């Protein structure tokens, strides 16, 4: 077995481990999918992410100041979205000169830059969307990011994220998610937009067998991964599957140790 490598950055884990192996069970037999990566401001991508995204089948979209971080990391941006109130005007000119599609919105608007970017991803045909970044020191923005990715309006796509330092997957009623991790990893299930009904888990220390997670309660907090794989599904409602961000150890094959 190859020697262990330690990657403190969750960007590597997201692209090399989470994206290929986390899937929406309701989409398993629907053929090929198109993936969009949305880069928000707040966290600079590392070399692992840059290398993994150097592929033609991934749409790279930036939300406002996410363009700064993506450009600094050498990512090939396809579409830049936002009001651009927090990036240098010169960068916008450089992006446009490089052939990046720039979609400007007014500062006074009814949606965050992330929500606008998700709408663009869907318009471009993405049915797998992964959001990265978002640690800007504002708790209201963190809450807003979590709520928008879990919107019932997006239940037809497979939605994943790194919000601050947590790996997040969204599960809507009638669907599910299977993910890899390391034994002992913390896994939290948070119901949003109402009760989550008929929740079932496999591979977690405290199993749920068709039970209800009531909105506003904390029963789903701090479950534990028993082995390397777990599954969460539900009949109706919406659940955020959250894995907080301790340092992650993966081997040379991109697998958790």
JSON list of C-alpha atoms in Angstrom, two decimals:
[
{"chain": "A", "resi": 1, "resn": "UNK", "atom": "CA", "xyz": [0.00, 0.00, 0.00]},
{"chain": "A", "resi": 2, "resn": "UNK", "atom": "CA", "xyz": [1.33, 3.47, -0.83]},
{"chain": "A", "resi": 3, "resn": "UNK", "atom": "CA", "xyz": [2.61, 5.59, 2.01]},
{"chain": "A", "resi": 4, "resn": "UNK", "atom": "CA", "xyz": [0.06, 7.77, 3.73]},
{"chain": "A", "resi": 5, "resn": "UNK", "atom": "CA", "xyz": [-0.20, 11.43, 2.84]},
{"chain": "A", "resi": 6, "resn": "UNK", "atom": "CA", "xyz": [-1.91, 14.02, 4.99]},
{"chain": "A", "resi": 7, "resn": "UNK", "atom": "CA", "xyz": [-4.02, 16.63, 3.26]},
{"chain": "A", "resi": 8, "resn": "UNK", "atom": "CA", "xyz": [-5.23, 19.28, 5.66]},
{"chain": "A", "resi": 9, "resn": "UNK", "atom": "CA", "xyz": [-7.17, 20.89, 2.82]},
{"chain": "A", "resi": 10, "resn": "UNK", "atom": "CA", "xyz": [-10.71, 19.70, 2.22]},
{"chain": "A", "resi": 11, "resn": "UNK", "atom": "CA", "xyz": [-10.46, 20.88, -1.36]},
{"chain": "A", "resi": 12, "resn": "UNK", "atom": "CA", "xyz": [-8.45, 17.74, -2.15]},
{"chain": "A", "resi": 13, "resn": "UNK", "atom": "CA", "xyz": [-10.90, 15.51, -0.33]},
{"chain": "A", "resi": 14, "resn": "UNK", "atom": "CA", "xyz": [-13.87, 17.08, -2.09]},
{"chain": "A", "resi": 15, "resn": "UNK", "atom": "CA", "xyz": [-12.61, 16.69, -5.62]},
{"chain": "A", "resi": 16, "resn": "UNK", "atom": "CA", "xyz": [-10.63, 13.46, -5.38]},
{"chain": "A", "resi": 17, "resn": "UNK", "atom": "CA", "xyz": [-12.79, 11.57, -2.90]},
{"chain": "A", "resi": 18, "resn": "UNK", "atom": "CA", "xyz": [-16.18, 13.16, -2.33]},
{"chain": "A", "resi": 19, "resn": "UNK", "atom": "CA", "xyz": [-17.15, 14.01, -5.90]},
{"chain": "A", "resi": 20, "resn": "UNK", "atom": "CA", "xyz": [-16.37, 10.63, -7.48]},
{"chain": "A", "resi": 21, "resn": "UNK", "atom": "CA", "xyz": [-17.85, 8.57, -4.67]},
{"chain": "A", "resi": 22, "resn": "UNK", "atom": "CA", "xyz": [-20.71, 10.56, -3.18]},
{"chain": "A", "resi": 23, "resn": "UNK", "atom": "CA", "xyz": [-23.78, 10.08, -5.30]},
{"chain": "A", "resi": 24, "resn": "UNK", "atom": "CA", "xyz": [-27.48, 10.70, -5.27]},
{"chain": "A", "resi": 25, "resn": "UNK", "atom": "CA", "xyz": [-29.11, 7.26, -5.30]},
{"chain": "A", "resi": 26, "resn": "UNK", "atom": "CA", "xyz": [-32.11, 8.56, -7.20]},
{"chain": "A", "resi": 27, "resn": "UNK", "atom": "CA", "xyz": [-29.80, 9.38, -10.13]},
{"chain": "A", "resi": 28, "resn": "UNK", "atom": "CA", "xyz": [-27.75, 6.17, -10.30]},
{"chain": "A", "resi": 29, "resn": "UNK", "atom": "CA", "xyz": [-29.43, 4.88, -13.43]},
{"chain": "A", "resi": 30, "resn": "UNK", "atom": "CA", "xyz": [-30.00, 8.14, -15.24]},
{"chain": "A", "resi": 31, "resn": "UNK", "atom": "CA", "xyz": [-26.85, 8.01, -17.35]},
{"chain": "A", "resi": 32, "resn": "UNK", "atom": "CA", "xyz": [-24.09, 10.59, -17.52]},
{"chain": "A", "resi": 33, "resn": "UNK", "atom": "CA", "xyz": [-24.15, 13.77, -15.47]},
{"chain": "A", "resi": 34, "resn": "UNK", "atom": "CA", "xyz": [-22.58, 17.19, -15.79]},
{"chain": "A", "resi": 35, "resn": "UNK", "atom": "CA", "xyz": [-20.76, 18.68, -12.83]},
{"chain": "A", "resi": 36, "resn": "UNK", "atom": "CA", "xyz": [-20.42, 22.34, -11.92]},
{"chain": "A", "resi": 37, "resn": "UNK", "atom": "CA", "xyz": [-18.03, 23.64, -9.27]},
{"chain": "A", "resi": 38, "resn": "UNK", "atom": "CA", "xyz": [-19.01, 26.98, -7.74]},
{"chain": "A", "resi": 39, "resn": "UNK", "atom": "CA", "xyz": [-16.14, 28.79, -6.03]},
{"chain": "A", "resi": 40, "resn": "UNK", "atom": "CA", "xyz": [-17.16, 31.35, -3.42]},
{"chain": "A", "resi": 41, "resn": "UNK", "atom": "CA", "xyz": [-14.95, 33.83, -1.64]},
{"chain": "A", "resi": 42, "resn": "UNK", "atom": "CA", "xyz": [-13.30, 33.19, 1.69]},
{"chain": "A", "resi": 43, "resn": "UNK", "atom": "CA", "xyz": [-11.07, 30.17, 1.06]},
{"chain": "A", "resi": 44, "resn": "UNK", "atom": "CA", "xyz": [-8.24, 29.92, -1.45]},
{"chain": "A", "resi": 45, "resn": "UNK", "atom": "CA", "xyz": [-8.16, 26.65, -3.39]},
{"chain": "A", "resi": 46, "resn": "UNK", "atom": "CA", "xyz": [-4.95, 24.63, -3.18]},
{"chain": "A", "resi": 47, "resn": "UNK", "atom": "CA", "xyz": [-2.94, 22.80, -5.81]},
{"chain": "A", "resi": 48, "resn": "UNK", "atom": "CA", "xyz": [-4.89, 19.58, -5.30]},
{"chain": "A", "resi": 49, "resn": "UNK", "atom": "CA", "xyz": [-8.12, 21.27, -6.35]},
{"chain": "A", "resi": 50, "resn": "UNK", "atom": "CA", "xyz": [-6.48, 23.04, -9.25]},
{"chain": "A", "resi": 51, "resn": "UNK", "atom": "CA", "xyz": [-5.12, 19.80, -10.70]},
{"chain": "A", "resi": 52, "resn": "UNK", "atom": "CA", "xyz": [-8.37, 17.92, -10.20]},
{"chain": "A", "resi": 53, "resn": "UNK", "atom": "CA", "xyz": [-10.42, 20.60, -11.93]},
{"chain": "A", "resi": 54, "resn": "UNK", "atom": "CA", "xyz": [-8.19, 20.75, -14.98]},
{"chain": "A", "resi": 55, "resn": "UNK", "atom": "CA", "xyz": [-10.75, 18.81, -17.03]},
{"chain": "A", "resi": 56, "resn": "UNK", "atom": "CA", "xyz": [-13.15, 19.74, -19.77]},
{"chain": "A", "resi": 57, "resn": "UNK", "atom": "CA", "xyz": [-16.19, 18.04, -18.25]},
{"chain": "A", "resi": 58, "resn": "UNK", "atom": "CA", "xyz": [-16.36, 20.33, -15.19]},
{"chain": "A", "resi": 59, "resn": "UNK", "atom": "CA", "xyz": [-17.91, 23.80, -15.38]},
{"chain": "A", "resi": 60, "resn": "UNK", "atom": "CA", "xyz": [-16.08, 26.24, -13.10]},
{"chain": "A", "resi": 61, "resn": "UNK", "atom": "CA", "xyz": [-18.31, 29.09, -11.94]},
{"chain": "A", "resi": 62, "resn": "UNK", "atom": "CA", "xyz": [-17.24, 31.78, -9.51]},
{"chain": "A", "resi": 63, "resn": "UNK", "atom": "CA", "xyz": [-19.54, 33.74, -7.23]},
{"chain": "A", "resi": 64, "resn": "UNK", "atom": "CA", "xyz": [-18.30, 37.31, -6.82]},
{"chain": "A", "resi": 65, "resn": "UNK", "atom": "CA", "xyz": [-14.95, 37.31, -4.96]},
{"chain": "A", "resi": 66, "resn": "UNK", "atom": "CA", "xyz": [-14.59, 33.61, -5.63]},
{"chain": "A", "resi": 67, "resn": "UNK", "atom": "CA", "xyz": [-13.06, 34.80, -8.90]},
{"chain": "A", "resi": 68, "resn": "UNK", "atom": "CA", "xyz": [-10.12, 36.24, -6.96]},
{"chain": "A", "resi": 69, "resn": "UNK", "atom": "CA", "xyz": [-9.35, 32.92, -5.27]},
{"chain": "A", "resi": 70, "resn": "UNK", "atom": "CA", "xyz": [-9.97, 30.81, -8.35]},
{"chain": "A", "resi": 71, "resn": "UNK", "atom": "CA", "xyz": [-7.78, 33.02, -10.53]},
{"chain": "A", "resi": 72, "resn": "UNK", "atom": "CA", "xyz": [-4.98, 33.07, -7.94]},
{"chain": "A", "resi": 73, "resn": "UNK", "atom": "CA", "xyz": [-5.03, 29.27, -7.90]},
{"chain": "A", "resi": 74, "resn": "UNK", "atom": "CA", "xyz": [-4.76, 29.11, -11.67]},
{"chain": "A", "resi": 75, "resn": "UNK", "atom": "CA", "xyz": [-8.22, 27.65, -12.26]},
{"chain": "A", "resi": 76, "resn": "UNK", "atom": "CA", "xyz": [-9.78, 28.02, -15.69]},
{"chain": "A", "resi": 77, "resn": "UNK", "atom": "CA", "xyz": [-12.97, 29.95, -14.95]},
{"chain": "A", "resi": 78, "resn": "UNK", "atom": "CA", "xyz": [-15.85, 29.43, -17.33]},
{"chain": "A", "resi": 79, "resn": "UNK", "atom": "CA", "xyz": [-18.41, 31.86, -15.88]},
{"chain": "A", "resi": 80, "resn": "UNK", "atom": "CA", "xyz": [-18.07, 34.64, -13.29]},
{"chain": "A", "resi": 81, "resn": "UNK", "atom": "CA", "xyz": [-21.30, 35.71, -11.58]},
{"chain": "A", "resi": 82, "resn": "UNK", "atom": "CA", "xyz": [-22.09, 38.43, -9.06]},
{"chain": "A", "resi": 83, "resn": "UNK", "atom": "CA", "xyz": [-22.33, 42.10, -8.30]},
{"chain": "A", "resi": 84, "resn": "UNK", "atom": "CA", "xyz": [-18.52, 42.22, -8.11]},
{"chain": "A", "resi": 85, "resn": "UNK", "atom": "CA", "xyz": [-18.50, 44.74, -5.30]},
{"chain": "A", "resi": 86, "resn": "UNK", "atom": "CA", "xyz": [-15.58, 42.98, -3.62]},
{"chain": "A", "resi": 87, "resn": "UNK", "atom": "CA", "xyz": [-13.13, 42.31, -6.44]},
{"chain": "A", "resi": 88, "resn": "UNK", "atom": "CA", "xyz": [-10.73, 44.66, -8.28]},
{"chain": "A", "resi": 89, "resn": "UNK", "atom": "CA", "xyz": [-12.20, 46.12, -11.51]},
{"chain": "A", "resi": 90, "resn": "UNK", "atom": "CA", "xyz": [-8.97, 45.17, -13.29]},
{"chain": "A", "resi": 91, "resn": "UNK", "atom": "CA", "xyz": [-9.66, 41.50, -12.59]},
{"chain": "A", "resi": 92, "resn": "UNK", "atom": "CA", "xyz": [-13.00, 41.72, -14.37]},
{"chain": "A", "resi": 93, "resn": "UNK", "atom": "CA", "xyz": [-11.27, 43.17, -17.40]},
{"chain": "A", "resi": 94, "resn": "UNK", "atom": "CA", "xyz": [-8.70, 40.38, -17.32]},
{"chain": "A", "resi": 95, "resn": "UNK", "atom": "CA", "xyz": [-11.41, 37.73, -17.08]},
{"chain": "A", "resi": 96, "resn": "UNK", "atom": "CA", "xyz": [-13.31, 39.15, -20.02]},
{"chain": "A", "resi": 97, "resn": "UNK", "atom": "CA", "xyz": [-10.12, 39.42, -22.06]},
{"chain": "A", "resi": 98, "resn": "UNK", "atom": "CA", "xyz": [-9.44, 35.75, -21.30]},
{"chain": "A", "resi": 99, "resn": "UNK", "atom": "CA", "xyz": [-12.84, 34.76, -22.68]},
{"chain": "A", "resi": 100, "resn": "UNK", "atom": "CA", "xyz": [-14.59, 34.21, -19.35]},
{"chain": "A", "resi": 101, "resn": "UNK", "atom": "CA", "xyz": [-18.31, 34.91, -19.50]},
{"chain": "A", "resi": 102, "resn": "UNK", "atom": "CA", "xyz": [-19.01, 37.64, -16.94]},
{"chain": "A", "resi": 103, "resn": "UNK", "atom": "CA", "xyz": [-22.59, 38.01, -15.70]},
{"chain": "A", "resi": 104, "resn": "UNK", "atom": "CA", "xyz": [-23.00, 41.24, -13.74]},
{"chain": "A", "resi": 105, "resn": "UNK", "atom": "CA", "xyz": [-25.81, 41.89, -11.29]},
{"chain": "A", "resi": 106, "resn": "UNK", "atom": "CA", "xyz": [-26.67, 45.05, -9.32]},
{"chain": "A", "resi": 107, "resn": "UNK", "atom": "CA", "xyz": [-25.54, 45.33, -5.72]},
{"chain": "A", "resi": 108, "resn": "UNK", "atom": "CA", "xyz": [-29.18, 45.91, -4.72]},
{"chain": "A", "resi": 109, "resn": "UNK", "atom": "CA", "xyz": [-30.67, 42.53, -5.61]},
{"chain": "A", "resi": 110, "resn": "UNK", "atom": "CA", "xyz": [-32.97, 39.89, -4.17]},
{"chain": "A", "resi": 111, "resn": "UNK", "atom": "CA", "xyz": [-30.54, 36.94, -4.15]},
{"chain": "A", "resi": 112, "resn": "UNK", "atom": "CA", "xyz": [-27.01, 36.27, -2.94]},
{"chain": "A", "resi": 113, "resn": "UNK", "atom": "CA", "xyz": [-24.21, 35.74, -5.42]},
{"chain": "A", "resi": 114, "resn": "UNK", "atom": "CA", "xyz": [-24.21, 32.04, -4.51]},
{"chain": "A", "resi": 115, "resn": "UNK", "atom": "CA", "xyz": [-27.88, 31.65, -5.36]},
{"chain": "A", "resi": 116, "resn": "UNK", "atom": "CA", "xyz": [-27.31, 33.40, -8.68]},
{"chain": "A", "resi": 117, "resn": "UNK", "atom": "CA", "xyz": [-24.36, 31.11, -9.42]},
{"chain": "A", "resi": 118, "resn": "UNK", "atom": "CA", "xyz": [-26.43, 27.99, -8.68]},
{"chain": "A", "resi": 119, "resn": "UNK", "atom": "CA", "xyz": [-29.09, 29.20, -11.11]},
{"chain": "A", "resi": 120, "resn": "UNK", "atom": "CA", "xyz": [-26.40, 29.66, -13.76]},
{"chain": "A", "resi": 121, "resn": "UNK", "atom": "CA", "xyz": [-25.07, 26.14, -13.14]},
{"chain": "A", "resi": 122, "resn": "UNK", "atom": "CA", "xyz": [-28.54, 24.68, -13.63]},
{"chain": "A", "resi": 123, "resn": "UNK", "atom": "CA", "xyz": [-29.08, 26.77, -16.75]},
{"chain": "A", "resi": 124, "resn": "UNK", "atom": "CA", "xyz": [-25.83, 25.34, -18.12]},
{"chain": "A", "resi": 125, "resn": "UNK", "atom": "CA", "xyz": [-27.17, 21.82, -17.70]},
{"chain": "A", "resi": 126, "resn": "UNK", "atom": "CA", "xyz": [-25.42, 20.77, -14.49]},
{"chain": "A", "resi": 127, "resn": "UNK", "atom": "CA", "xyz": [-27.15, 18.09, -12.45]},
{"chain": "A", "resi": 128, "resn": "UNK", "atom": "CA", "xyz": [-24.29, 17.76, -9.95]},
{"chain": "A", "resi": 129, "resn": "UNK", "atom": "CA", "xyz": [-23.30, 21.00, -8.21]},
{"chain": "A", "resi": 130, "resn": "UNK", "atom": "CA", "xyz": [-20.54, 21.37, -5.64]},
{"chain": "A", "resi": 131, "resn": "UNK", "atom": "CA", "xyz": [-20.03, 24.64, -3.78]},
{"chain": "A", "resi": 132, "resn": "UNK", "atom": "CA", "xyz": [-16.66, 25.42, -2.21]},
{"chain": "A", "resi": 133, "resn": "UNK", "atom": "CA", "xyz": [-15.54, 28.27, 0.02]},
{"chain": "A", "resi": 134, "resn": "UNK", "atom": "CA", "xyz": [-17.70, 30.53, 2.08]},
{"chain": "A", "resi": 135, "resn": "UNK", "atom": "CA", "xyz": [-15.71, 31.23, 5.23]},
{"chain": "A", "resi": 136, "resn": "UNK", "atom": "CA", "xyz": [-15.96, 34.99, 5.35]},
{"chain": "A", "resi": 137, "resn": "UNK", "atom": "CA", "xyz": [-16.46, 35.55, 9.06]},
{"chain": "A", "resi": 138, "resn": "UNK", "atom": "CA", "xyz": [-20.21, 36.32, 8.77]},
{"chain": "A", "resi": 139, "resn": "UNK", "atom": "CA", "xyz": [-22.49, 33.83, 10.46]},
{"chain": "A", "resi": 140, "resn": "UNK", "atom": "CA", "xyz": [-25.53, 35.16, 8.60]},
{"chain": "A", "resi": 141, "resn": "UNK", "atom": "CA", "xyz": [-23.87, 34.34, 5.30]},
{"chain": "A", "resi": 142, "resn": "UNK", "atom": "CA", "xyz": [-22.98, 30.87, 6.53]},
{"chain": "A", "resi": 143, "resn": "UNK", "atom": "CA", "xyz": [-26.61, 30.21, 7.46]},
{"chain": "A", "resi": 144, "resn": "UNK", "atom": "CA", "xyz": [-27.79, 31.64, 4.14]},
{"chain": "A", "resi": 145, "resn": "UNK", "atom": "CA", "xyz": [-25.38, 29.41, 2.22]},
{"chain": "A", "resi": 146, "resn": "UNK", "atom": "CA", "xyz": [-26.65, 26.31, 4.01]},
{"chain": "A", "resi": 147, "resn": "UNK", "atom": "CA", "xyz": [-30.28, 27.20, 3.42]},
{"chain": "A", "resi": 148, "resn": "UNK", "atom": "CA", "xyz": [-29.87, 28.01, -0.25]},
{"chain": "A", "resi": 149, "resn": "UNK", "atom": "CA", "xyz": [-28.05, 24.80, -1.19]},
{"chain": "A", "resi": 150, "resn": "UNK", "atom": "CA", "xyz": [-30.82, 22.86, 0.57]},
{"chain": "A", "resi": 151, "resn": "UNK", "atom": "CA", "xyz": [-33.62, 24.68, -1.24]},
{"chain": "A", "resi": 152, "resn": "UNK", "atom": "CA", "xyz": [-36.44, 22.39, -2.44]},
{"chain": "A", "resi": 153, "resn": "UNK", "atom": "CA", "xyz": [-36.13, 24.25, -5.75]},
{"chain": "A", "resi": 154, "resn": "UNK", "atom": "CA", "xyz": [-32.90, 22.30, -6.33]},
{"chain": "A", "resi": 155, "resn": "UNK", "atom": "CA", "xyz": [-34.15, 18.84, -5.40]},
{"chain": "A", "resi": 156, "resn": "UNK", "atom": "CA", "xyz": [-33.66, 17.67, -8.99]},
{"chain": "A", "resi": 157, "resn": "UNK", "atom": "CA", "xyz": [-29.87, 18.07, -8.75]},
{"chain": "A", "resi": 158, "resn": "UNK", "atom": "CA", "xyz": [-27.21, 16.42, -6.61]},
{"chain": "A", "resi": 159, "resn": "UNK", "atom": "CA", "xyz": [-25.86, 19.16, -4.33]},
{"chain": "A", "resi": 160, "resn": "UNK", "atom": "CA", "xyz": [-22.67, 19.01, -2.27]},
{"chain": "A", "resi": 161, "resn": "UNK", "atom": "CA", "xyz": [-20.52, 21.65, -0.61]},
{"chain": "A", "resi": 162, "resn": "UNK", "atom": "CA", "xyz": [-17.63, 22.58, 1.57]},
{"chain": "A", "resi": 163, "resn": "UNK", "atom": "CA", "xyz": [-19.09, 25.28, 3.80]},
{"chain": "A", "resi": 164, "resn": "UNK", "atom": "CA", "xyz": [-16.39, 26.74, 5.97]},
{"chain": "A", "resi": 165, "resn": "UNK", "atom": "CA", "xyz": [-14.55, 23.49, 6.84]},
{"chain": "A", "resi": 166, "resn": "UNK", "atom": "CA", "xyz": [-17.40, 20.98, 6.67]},
{"chain": "A", "resi": 167, "resn": "UNK", "atom": "CA", "xyz": [-18.25, 18.52, 3.91]},
{"chain": "A", "resi": 168, "resn": "UNK", "atom": "CA", "xyz": [-21.98, 18.79, 3.22]},
{"chain": "A", "resi": 169, "resn": "UNK", "atom": "CA", "xyz": [-24.39, 16.79, 1.08]},
{"chain": "A", "resi": 170, "resn": "UNK", "atom": "CA", "xyz": [-28.07, 17.61, 0.59]},
{"chain": "A", "resi": 171, "resn": "UNK", "atom": "CA", "xyz": [-30.64, 14.80, 0.60]},
{"chain": "A", "resi": 172, "resn": "UNK", "atom": "CA", "xyz": [-34.24, 15.42, -0.45]},
{"chain": "A", "resi": 173, "resn": "UNK", "atom": "CA", "xyz": [-37.23, 13.15, 0.00]},
{"chain": "A", "resi": 174, "resn": "UNK", "atom": "CA", "xyz": [-37.16, 10.10, -2.25]},
{"chain": "A", "resi": 175, "resn": "UNK", "atom": "CA", "xyz": [-33.38, 10.26, -2.60]},
{"chain": "A", "resi": 176, "resn": "UNK", "atom": "CA", "xyz": [-30.28, 9.40, -0.67]},
{"chain": "A", "resi": 177, "resn": "UNK", "atom": "CA", "xyz": [-26.54, 9.72, -0.52]},
{"chain": "A", "resi": 178, "resn": "UNK", "atom": "CA", "xyz": [-23.72, 7.25, 0.03]},
{"chain": "A", "resi": 179, "resn": "UNK", "atom": "CA", "xyz": [-20.35, 8.59, 1.16]},
{"chain": "A", "resi": 180, "resn": "UNK", "atom": "CA", "xyz": [-16.93, 7.40, 2.22]},
{"chain": "A", "resi": 181, "resn": "UNK", "atom": "CA", "xyz": [-15.04, 8.41, 5.31]},
{"chain": "A", "resi": 182, "resn": "UNK", "atom": "CA", "xyz": [-12.94, 7.06, 8.14]},
{"chain": "A", "resi": 183, "resn": "UNK", "atom": "CA", "xyz": [-14.25, 5.05, 11.11]},
{"chain": "A", "resi": 184, "resn": "UNK", "atom": "CA", "xyz": [-15.04, 7.44, 13.94]},
{"chain": "A", "resi": 185, "resn": "UNK", "atom": "CA", "xyz": [-15.82, 10.41, 11.70]},
{"chain": "A", "resi": 186, "resn": "UNK", "atom": "CA", "xyz": [-18.61, 12.63, 13.01]},
{"chain": "A", "resi": 187, "resn": "UNK", "atom": "CA", "xyz": [-21.73, 12.76, 10.82]},
{"chain": "A", "resi": 188, "resn": "UNK", "atom": "CA", "xyz": [-24.58, 15.16, 11.62]},
{"chain": "A", "resi": 189, "resn": "UNK", "atom": "CA", "xyz": [-28.04, 15.05, 10.04]},
{"chain": "A", "resi": 190, "resn": "UNK", "atom": "CA", "xyz": [-29.91, 18.37, 10.10]},
{"chain": "A", "resi": 191, "resn": "UNK", "atom": "CA", "xyz": [-33.52, 18.62, 8.92]},
{"chain": "A", "resi": 192, "resn": "UNK", "atom": "CA", "xyz": [-34.27, 21.84, 7.06]},
{"chain": "A", "resi": 193, "resn": "UNK", "atom": "CA", "xyz": [-37.46, 23.45, 5.76]},
{"chain": "A", "resi": 194, "resn": "UNK", "atom": "CA", "xyz": [-39.59, 21.22, 7.99]},
{"chain": "A", "resi": 195, "resn": "UNK", "atom": "CA", "xyz": [-39.55, 17.68, 9.34]},
{"chain": "A", "resi": 196, "resn": "UNK", "atom": "CA", "xyz": [-37.51, 14.97, 7.62]},
{"chain": "A", "resi": 197, "resn": "UNK", "atom": "CA", "xyz": [-39.70, 11.86, 7.47]},
{"chain": "A", "resi": 198, "resn": "UNK", "atom": "CA", "xyz": [-38.72, 8.25, 6.95]},
{"chain": "A", "resi": 199, "resn": "UNK", "atom": "CA", "xyz": [-35.00, 8.79, 7.55]},
{"chain": "A", "resi": 200, "resn": "UNK", "atom": "CA", "xyz": [-32.90, 5.65, 7.17]},
{"chain": "A", "resi": 201, "resn": "UNK", "atom": "CA", "xyz": [-29.20, 5.21, 7.75]},
{"chain": "A", "resi": 202, "resn": "UNK", "atom": "CA", "xyz": [-26.69, 2.44, 7.20]},
{"chain": "A", "resi": 203, "resn": "UNK", "atom": "CA", "xyz": [-23.16, 2.43, 8.55]},
{"chain": "A", "resi": 204, "resn": "UNK", "atom": "CA", "xyz": [-23.73, 4.86, 11.44]},
{"chain": "A", "resi": 205, "resn": "UNK", "atom": "CA", "xyz": [-23.38, 4.05, 15.13]},
{"chain": "A", "resi": 206, "resn": "UNK", "atom": "CA", "xyz": [-26.85, 5.35, 16.01]},
{"chain": "A", "resi": 207, "resn": "UNK", "atom": "CA", "xyz": [-29.07, 4.02, 13.22]},
{"chain": "A", "resi": 208, "resn": "UNK", "atom": "CA", "xyz": [-32.32, 5.51, 12.05]},
{"chain": "A", "resi": 209, "resn": "UNK", "atom": "CA", "xyz": [-34.88, 3.09, 10.65]},
{"chain": "A", "resi": 210, "resn": "UNK", "atom": "CA", "xyz": [-37.58, 5.05, 8.91]},
{"chain": "A", "resi": 211, "resn": "UNK", "atom": "CA", "xyz": [-37.83, 7.62, 11.69]},
{"chain": "A", "resi": 212, "resn": "UNK", "atom": "CA", "xyz": [-38.65, 11.33, 11.72]},
{"chain": "A", "resi": 213, "resn": "UNK", "atom": "CA", "xyz": [-36.13, 14.06, 12.44]},
{"chain": "A", "resi": 214, "resn": "UNK", "atom": "CA", "xyz": [-38.24, 16.96, 13.65]},
{"chain": "A", "resi": 215, "resn": "UNK", "atom": "CA", "xyz": [-37.25, 20.42, 12.46]},
{"chain": "A", "resi": 216, "resn": "UNK", "atom": "CA", "xyz": [-35.71, 22.47, 15.25]},
{"chain": "A", "resi": 217, "resn": "UNK", "atom": "CA", "xyz": [-34.48, 19.45, 17.22]},
{"chain": "A", "resi": 218, "resn": "UNK", "atom": "CA", "xyz": [-30.98, 18.02, 17.57]},
{"chain": "A", "resi": 219, "resn": "UNK", "atom": "CA", "xyz": [-31.41, 14.26, 17.47]},
{"chain": "A", "resi": 220, "resn": "UNK", "atom": "CA", "xyz": [-29.33, 13.98, 14.30]},
{"chain": "A", "resi": 221, "resn": "UNK", "atom": "CA", "xyz": [-26.28, 15.78, 15.69]},
{"chain": "A", "resi": 222, "resn": "UNK", "atom": "CA", "xyz": [-22.97, 13.94, 16.21]},
{"chain": "A", "resi": 223, "resn": "UNK", "atom": "CA", "xyz": [-23.59, 10.47, 14.85]},
{"chain": "A", "resi": 224, "resn": "UNK", "atom": "CA", "xyz": [-20.50, 8.34, 14.15]},
{"chain": "A", "resi": 225, "resn": "UNK", "atom": "CA", "xyz": [-19.28, 6.55, 11.03]},
{"chain": "A", "resi": 226, "resn": "UNK", "atom": "CA", "xyz": [-18.71, 2.88, 11.86]},
{"chain": "A", "resi": 227, "resn": "UNK", "atom": "CA", "xyz": [-16.59, 1.90, 8.88]},
{"chain": "A", "resi": 228, "resn": "UNK", "atom": "CA", "xyz": [-15.60, 3.50, 5.57]},
{"chain": "A", "resi": 229, "resn": "UNK", "atom": "CA", "xyz": [-19.04, 3.91, 4.03]},
{"chain": "A", "resi": 230, "resn": "UNK", "atom": "CA", "xyz": [-22.48, 5.09, 5.10]},
{"chain": "A", "resi": 231, "resn": "UNK", "atom": "CA", "xyz": [-25.82, 5.77, 3.45]},
{"chain": "A", "resi": 232, "resn": "UNK", "atom": "CA", "xyz": [-28.56, 8.25, 4.35]},
{"chain": "A", "resi": 233, "resn": "UNK", "atom": "CA", "xyz": [-31.98, 8.29, 2.68]},
{"chain": "A", "resi": 234, "resn": "UNK", "atom": "CA", "xyz": [-35.44, 9.65, 3.49]},
{"chain": "A", "resi": 235, "resn": "UNK", "atom": "CA", "xyz": [-39.02, 9.53, 2.27]},
{"chain": "A", "resi": 236, "resn": "UNK", "atom": "CA", "xyz": [-39.88, 13.24, 2.44]},
{"chain": "A", "resi": 237, "resn": "UNK", "atom": "CA", "xyz": [-38.36, 16.50, 3.58]},
{"chain": "A", "resi": 238, "resn": "UNK", "atom": "CA", "xyz": [-34.76, 17.69, 3.36]},
{"chain": "A", "resi": 239, "resn": "UNK", "atom": "CA", "xyz": [-31.67, 16.75, 5.35]},
{"chain": "A", "resi": 240, "resn": "UNK", "atom": "CA", "xyz": [-28.18, 18.23, 5.38]},
{"chain": "A", "resi": 241, "resn": "UNK", "atom": "CA", "xyz": [-25.59, 15.51, 5.88]},
{"chain": "A", "resi": 242, "resn": "UNK", "atom": "CA", "xyz": [-22.71, 17.36, 7.51]},
{"chain": "A", "resi": 243, "resn": "UNK", "atom": "CA", "xyz": [-19.24, 16.05, 8.20]},
{"chain": "A", "resi": 244, "resn": "UNK", "atom": "CA", "xyz": [-17.22, 18.57, 10.24]},
{"chain": "A", "resi": 245, "resn": "UNK", "atom": "CA", "xyz": [-13.70, 19.22, 9.13]},
{"chain": "A", "resi": 246, "resn": "UNK", "atom": "CA", "xyz": [-10.93, 17.57, 11.09]},
{"chain": "A", "resi": 247, "resn": "UNK", "atom": "CA", "xyz": [-7.71, 16.89, 9.22]},
{"chain": "A", "resi": 248, "resn": "UNK", "atom": "CA", "xyz": [-8.26, 14.08, 6.74]},
{"chain": "A", "resi": 249, "resn": "UNK", "atom": "CA", "xyz": [-5.78, 11.31, 5.98]},
{"chain": "A", "resi": 250, "resn": "UNK", "atom": "CA", "xyz": [-5.89, 9.69, 2.55]},
{"chain": "A", "resi": 251, "resn": "UNK", "atom": "CA", "xyz": [-3.52, 7.23, 0.92]},
{"chain": "A", "resi": 252, "resn": "UNK", "atom": "CA", "xyz": [-1.83, 7.52, -2.47]},
{"chain": "A", "resi": 253, "resn": "UNK", "atom": "CA", "xyz": [-4.92, 6.09, -4.16]},
{"chain": "A", "resi": 254, "resn": "UNK", "atom": "CA", "xyz": [-7.07, 8.94, -2.91]},
{"chain": "A", "resi": 255, "resn": "UNK", "atom": "CA", "xyz": [-8.76, 6.69, -0.35]},
{"chain": "A", "resi": 256, "resn": "UNK", "atom": "CA", "xyz": [-9.39, 7.44, 3.31]},
{"chain": "A", "resi": 257, "resn": "UNK", "atom": "CA", "xyz": [-7.14, 5.66, 5.80]}
]
